Structures are given as C-alpha cells and as structure tokens.
XYZ file of C-alpha atoms in Angstrom:
334
model
C 6.348 3.035 21.470
C 4.802 6.477 22.974
C 3.077 8.596 20.616
C 5.984 10.595 19.247
C 7.598 7.473 18.733
C 4.476 6.601 16.377
C 4.971 9.832 14.960
C 7.899 9.683 13.837
C 7.691 6.506 11.879
C 4.878 7.600 10.724
C 6.504 10.612 9.008
C 9.286 8.060 8.087
C 7.479 6.322 6.509
C 6.583 9.401 3.970
C 10.376 10.822 4.177
C 10.717 13.255 1.017
C 11.397 11.074 -1.970
C 10.229 7.861 -0.291
C 8.004 5.389 -0.733
C 6.705 2.108 0.156
C 7.242 -1.104 -1.712
C 3.914 -3.270 -1.089
C 5.423 -7.065 -1.509
C 2.412 -8.139 0.675
C 0.505 -10.648 -1.945
C -0.848 -13.898 -0.203
C -0.077 -17.921 -1.374
C -2.736 -17.580 -3.664
C -1.864 -13.565 -5.128
C 1.467 -14.299 -5.690
C 0.271 -18.434 -7.440
C -1.284 -15.748 -10.180
C 1.585 -13.614 -10.992
C 3.828 -16.816 -10.698
C 2.210 -18.210 -13.161
C 1.327 -15.879 -15.207
C 5.410 -15.593 -16.648
C 5.912 -19.357 -15.525
C 7.726 -19.320 -12.463
C 7.139 -22.810 -9.638
C 5.063 -21.161 -6.399
C 6.935 -22.827 -4.202
C 8.023 -21.351 -0.699
C 12.184 -21.302 -2.285
C 10.678 -19.357 -5.734
C 8.761 -16.973 -2.826
C 11.446 -15.848 -0.887
C 14.117 -15.896 -3.841
C 11.927 -13.390 -5.009
C 11.267 -11.284 -2.466
C 14.795 -10.883 -1.501
C 15.385 -9.974 -4.998
C 13.412 -7.050 -4.237
C 14.405 -5.860 -0.785
C 18.243 -6.622 -1.536
C 17.914 -4.534 -4.463
C 20.740 -1.671 -3.800
C 20.941 1.530 -2.916
C 16.688 1.257 -2.538
C 17.155 2.739 0.504
C 17.465 5.926 -1.418
C 13.698 5.938 -2.431
C 12.327 3.380 -0.406
C 11.666 3.878 3.308
C 9.687 0.906 4.452
C 7.806 -2.775 2.219
C 4.905 -4.241 3.511
C 5.699 -8.510 3.960
C 3.271 -10.949 4.051
C 3.105 -13.417 7.131
C 5.995 -16.209 5.004
C 7.807 -13.101 4.351
C 8.067 -11.514 7.530
C 9.626 -15.184 9.072
C 11.929 -15.655 5.880
C 15.250 -14.767 5.600
C 18.081 -13.842 3.040
C 20.380 -16.359 1.551
C 22.661 -15.344 3.880
C 20.121 -16.585 6.871
C 19.667 -13.013 7.635
C 16.040 -12.480 8.510
C 14.393 -9.889 5.794
C 12.934 -7.709 8.858
C 16.985 -7.843 10.365
C 18.381 -6.888 6.947
C 15.544 -4.384 6.372
C 15.951 -2.365 8.786
C 19.797 -2.576 8.944
C 19.532 -0.540 5.196
C 17.363 1.983 6.495
C 13.711 0.578 5.786
C 11.052 0.469 8.086
C 8.935 -2.881 8.218
C 5.715 -3.468 7.732
C 3.088 -6.724 7.870
C -0.043 -7.063 6.256
C -2.896 -7.840 9.115
C -6.359 -8.572 7.541
C -7.206 -12.098 6.836
C -8.498 -10.759 3.338
C -11.875 -9.420 1.745
C -15.417 -11.217 2.252
C -19.288 -10.836 1.337
C -20.735 -9.297 3.186
C -24.252 -10.246 4.216
C -27.347 -8.160 3.626
C -25.289 -6.770 0.653
C -24.980 -8.354 -2.166
C -21.488 -7.477 -4.348
C -20.153 -6.129 -1.717
C -17.669 -7.316 1.127
C -16.614 -6.394 4.369
C -12.263 -7.149 5.407
C -12.290 -9.892 7.959
C -9.398 -10.432 10.899
C -9.952 -8.602 13.673
C -10.399 -11.708 15.693
C -7.017 -12.608 17.544
C -5.282 -9.551 16.176
C -3.864 -8.121 19.535
C -1.613 -11.295 19.514
C -0.998 -11.265 16.030
C 0.258 -7.519 16.271
C 2.544 -8.195 19.526
C 4.127 -11.612 17.726
C 4.999 -9.584 14.433
C 6.197 -6.847 16.764
C 8.578 -9.432 18.154
C 9.158 -10.308 14.697
C 10.260 -6.629 13.880
C 7.493 -4.974 12.349
C 6.994 -1.091 12.498
C 3.367 -0.669 10.965
C 0.954 -2.666 9.759
C -1.798 -2.480 6.912
C -5.781 -3.049 6.590
C -7.257 -3.130 3.435
C -11.049 -2.321 2.858
C -12.976 -3.004 -0.924
C -15.794 -0.733 -1.706
C -16.773 -1.738 -4.851
C -18.576 0.297 -7.290
C -22.117 -0.444 -9.338
C -25.722 -0.542 -9.525
C -27.157 0.852 -6.128
C -23.343 0.125 -4.545
C -21.968 0.680 -2.137
C -24.291 1.256 0.588
C -24.369 2.822 3.638
C -23.713 -0.408 5.736
C -20.607 -1.277 3.951
C -18.698 2.219 3.657
C -19.539 1.999 7.746
C -18.690 -1.998 8.132
C -15.219 -0.954 6.482
C -14.954 1.795 8.007
C -15.263 0.577 11.235
C -12.973 -2.414 10.904
C -10.206 -0.124 10.101
C -10.922 2.315 12.914
C -10.904 -0.906 15.197
C -7.785 -2.027 13.422
C -5.992 0.545 13.414
C -6.302 1.324 17.302
C -5.214 -2.099 18.056
C -1.935 -2.012 16.085
C -1.314 1.317 18.232
C -1.777 -0.260 21.633
C 0.532 -2.871 20.088
C 3.288 -0.068 18.795
C 2.892 -0.501 15.199
C 1.985 3.216 13.323
C -1.119 1.722 11.311
C -1.424 2.011 7.663
C -5.169 2.431 6.533
C -6.296 1.404 3.099
C -9.870 2.182 1.835
C -9.149 0.700 -1.366
C -12.244 1.816 -4.368
C -11.428 -0.604 -6.810
C -11.460 0.664 -10.769
C -13.503 -1.923 -11.718
C -16.964 -1.291 -13.686
C -18.001 1.682 -16.433
C -18.113 4.807 -13.362
C -17.287 8.390 -14.212
C -14.534 10.084 -12.302
C -17.386 12.170 -10.726
C -18.812 9.169 -9.018
C -15.670 7.856 -7.706
C -15.278 11.232 -6.301
C -18.250 10.934 -4.284
C -18.037 6.880 -3.099
C -14.067 8.248 -2.611
C -15.368 11.436 -0.439
C -17.910 9.341 1.607
C -15.525 6.491 2.184
C -13.057 9.125 3.393
C -15.303 11.074 5.781
C -16.607 7.509 7.534
C -13.597 6.361 7.803
C -12.028 9.499 10.132
C -15.602 9.672 11.944
C -14.198 6.085 13.117
C -10.538 6.397 13.644
C -12.103 10.060 15.711
C -14.505 7.768 17.577
C -11.496 4.896 18.120
C -9.537 6.781 19.637
C -6.834 6.700 17.227
C -4.227 8.890 17.303
C -3.765 10.472 13.404
C 0.109 11.867 13.928
C 0.674 7.878 14.104
C -1.071 7.023 11.624
C -0.764 6.625 7.712
C -3.736 6.781 4.777
C -3.061 4.716 1.772
C -5.461 5.563 -0.575
C -6.978 4.646 -4.014
C -6.456 7.803 -6.878
C -10.124 9.339 -8.195
C -9.671 7.761 -11.570
C -12.488 6.396 -14.336
C -13.548 3.200 -13.469
C -11.623 0.714 -16.322
C -14.793 0.207 -18.361
C -15.879 3.907 -18.622
C -15.600 5.153 -22.231
C -14.799 8.395 -21.560
C -11.299 8.102 -19.582
C -9.985 11.780 -17.482
C -6.901 12.568 -18.556
C -3.678 12.979 -16.199
C -4.206 16.812 -14.588
C -8.346 15.872 -14.220
C -7.541 12.958 -12.161
C -4.751 14.635 -10.284
C -6.845 17.370 -9.098
C -9.718 15.612 -8.711
C -7.519 13.568 -5.918
C -6.476 16.530 -4.796
C -9.346 18.282 -3.757
C -10.937 14.629 -2.700
C -8.239 14.416 0.202
C -8.438 18.492 0.935
C -12.578 18.023 1.672
C -11.824 14.981 3.883
C -8.447 13.787 5.668
C -7.126 16.043 8.602
C -3.777 18.059 8.310
C -2.958 16.503 10.916
C -2.049 13.411 9.244
C 1.763 12.601 8.393
C 0.889 11.171 4.358
C -1.289 9.528 2.508
C 0.651 7.212 0.183
C -1.535 5.645 -2.722
C -1.651 2.395 -4.549
C -1.360 1.657 -8.208
C -5.148 0.054 -7.747
C -4.687 -1.890 -11.634
C -2.747 0.862 -13.121
C -0.148 0.765 -15.248
C 3.650 1.298 -13.978
C 3.694 4.835 -16.308
C 0.074 6.294 -15.055
C 0.815 5.425 -11.562
C 4.303 7.509 -11.676
C 2.395 10.168 -13.673
C -0.733 10.375 -11.223
C 1.928 11.406 -8.495
C 3.957 13.934 -10.293
C 1.089 15.794 -11.212
C -0.690 15.516 -7.837
C 3.062 16.405 -6.191
C 3.224 19.409 -9.414
C -0.184 21.015 -7.899
C 1.490 22.617 -4.495
C 0.495 23.730 -1.431
C -0.619 20.298 -0.436
C -1.193 19.725 3.682
C 0.632 16.534 3.615
C 3.704 14.885 1.764
C 2.034 12.407 -0.568
C 3.649 9.673 -1.896
C 3.568 5.787 -3.080
C 2.081 2.230 -1.455
C 2.348 0.337 -4.871
C 3.027 -3.887 -5.688
C 2.773 -4.274 -9.154
C 3.366 -1.076 -10.400
C 7.124 -1.777 -8.609
C 7.416 -5.059 -9.453
C 5.430 -6.101 -12.805
C 8.447 -5.066 -15.148
C 11.415 -7.178 -13.112
C 9.269 -10.239 -12.405
C 9.081 -10.704 -16.054
C 12.442 -9.989 -16.268
C 13.571 -12.132 -13.954
C 11.110 -15.450 -14.460
C 12.881 -15.267 -18.402
C 16.078 -16.491 -16.338
C 16.732 -15.950 -12.321
C 20.349 -15.923 -12.120
C 21.633 -14.196 -15.403
C 18.600 -11.883 -15.542
C 18.954 -11.195 -11.652
C 20.989 -7.741 -11.680
C 19.296 -6.396 -14.345
C 15.830 -7.409 -12.292
C 16.554 -5.436 -9.644
C 18.193 -2.965 -12.106
C 14.434 -2.548 -12.505
C 13.072 -2.394 -9.517
C 15.467 0.061 -8.482
C 14.356 2.438 -11.931
C 10.932 2.540 -10.816
C 11.557 3.434 -7.073
C 13.582 6.775 -8.569
C 10.857 7.436 -10.715
C 8.216 7.099 -7.831
C 10.446 8.822 -5.979
C 10.913 11.973 -7.599
C 7.540 11.743 -8.708
C 6.707 12.108 -4.695
C 8.473 14.845 -5.354
C 7.275 16.097 -8.500
C 9.825 16.381 -10.610
C 9.829 13.443 -12.559
C 10.266 14.052 -15.896
C 8.845 10.311 -18.254
C-alpha cells in the first residue's frame, strides 16, 4: 500500500459522523462478558455474537470500521461470507488487534508493558491477506503512588512505534492506543499530566521510527478523574482538558483521534465526545472507537433470548452507533 493509500484509509476511518466499533476482546475477556449475562463461552456463540454486531442493518451509516480479534477475522457469517469480506462489501474497513497483551514490566512494580513484537511482521502480512487494512496495539499506563515511571512510558511508546512502523511496511494503518487507566483515586489534573507525558513520548518515538503520521490513527483515553476520586470532573472540564492536552501534544497532520470509553458509562462516553466536538476549532476529527460502550446494552438484550431478541439487539447497536456518530459531529442532543 502506498503512502497515499495509507492516508486515504486513515481518513476513511474518521470520516465525518463515523467511528470504529471495537469487537477485539480476547477469548478470556469475552468469557467474562458472557458469564456476566449467562451465555456459554463457545466458539459458535462468539461467532454468532460478532455476526449480530457486524450485520446490524445500516451500521455503515455511522461505523467506518471494526477492530476484530484473531479468531473473528478467520470466521464467517452463517451464510459462509468471511467477516472481513462482509465488512468490505458493506463499506466498512476491517481492522485487527495484534498485540499479545500487557505484562508486568521488569523492575517496575505495578507497571505493565505490552508484548507481541516477535513475529509481528509475518502476522501482519497474514492479516493483510485475510482482509485487514488497519491494526491496533494497546499500551496500559497505570496511575498510582510514584507511577507511571519514565521507564514505563518510554518502553510502551517505543513498542507502539515499532509496531506502527511494521504495520505501515505491511500496508496497514496503525492505530496506536496508549491507554491511561481510569482506576485509582487521582484527580483530573494528575490524569492530564500523565496523559501529556505519555503522548509526548509516543509522538517522539513515532518520529524516531520514521512512522508516517498521515497514515496513523491515535486511539486516546480522555483526560478524566480517577474512578475513586472524591471530586469527579464535570463534562465541560473533561472536554476542555482533553482537547487542551491533545492540542499541546498531537501534530495537526494526524488524520484523526478516536477515543476509547475506558470504563465510562455509555452515556458518559457519548456526552464527553459531543462536548469536545462542540468546542470547535479542532485540527483533527475527534471520533470514537468504543467497545463496551457500543455493545453492553445489546449483549444484555441478546442474552435474554438469542433468537427472539436478535433484531432488538441489533437495533440497540444501531442506536448507539447513531448517538456516537452524532457526538462525533457535536450534534448529539441526549
């Protein structure tokens, strides 16, 4: 894929009023989600659930693409159409999660580094053949007493940049996700400082690894109070702090920023995104790449009656996509 094609794909991912649905939960993670609603964690149930999400009628009106898991990109609809082909045929871009998860960072108690660089080039080449046109790698930055350390931030930024360079070599748009975790009792000012340091380190590493920013998407966490903080920042403060942090760290040439929901409620994630876009005068589109915030309500509904509630669950997915698509334009009315 040429530089122009990478840039074109990246721009299509953040087309006006559209965002990404994240359905890349590992088998272990989706087992927890299924257990929470009483669904047996079998391969067929996982396939059927992903099909419910991806074949939602008119989904492509508000969804530009989906991040898939290794198992999912190899699966097909009940009619035998590979998911990646179904997506491409319906105007959505297939993506793939390629990291191997966050593991303890040696010498840094309480901190994590994401692994998965070994053999990544060959895996990316295979995913491209399977239909993927973008990939995702998630780093985890915890906030706590004396953390994150510079070592943790730099280690994760370096891994994200190496991954991104390999993606572009293989024709895939890299989605880089340095998630600053909401868990903890820290205030919004602390989250701002950590997010700013993380993003500065990330873009420095991307530059060092010769990554083309015009063919890269940032998946960012919002600048927000820790879940255990006594004083929770309101919607306006979250929006203003997040946009200010991005403006001070993210180059304007980047095609767009998509946010993770990161443990926020469905409504909070939509409300915050909408408030950011209402601030106006932004150098890049701000959109969404939500997982739980897109799926939670539909999963609960489907679990009650897999056949009887199928259409109702899909309607819920569409409504969440529509709400977030409007929020990406700053036009959501609640």
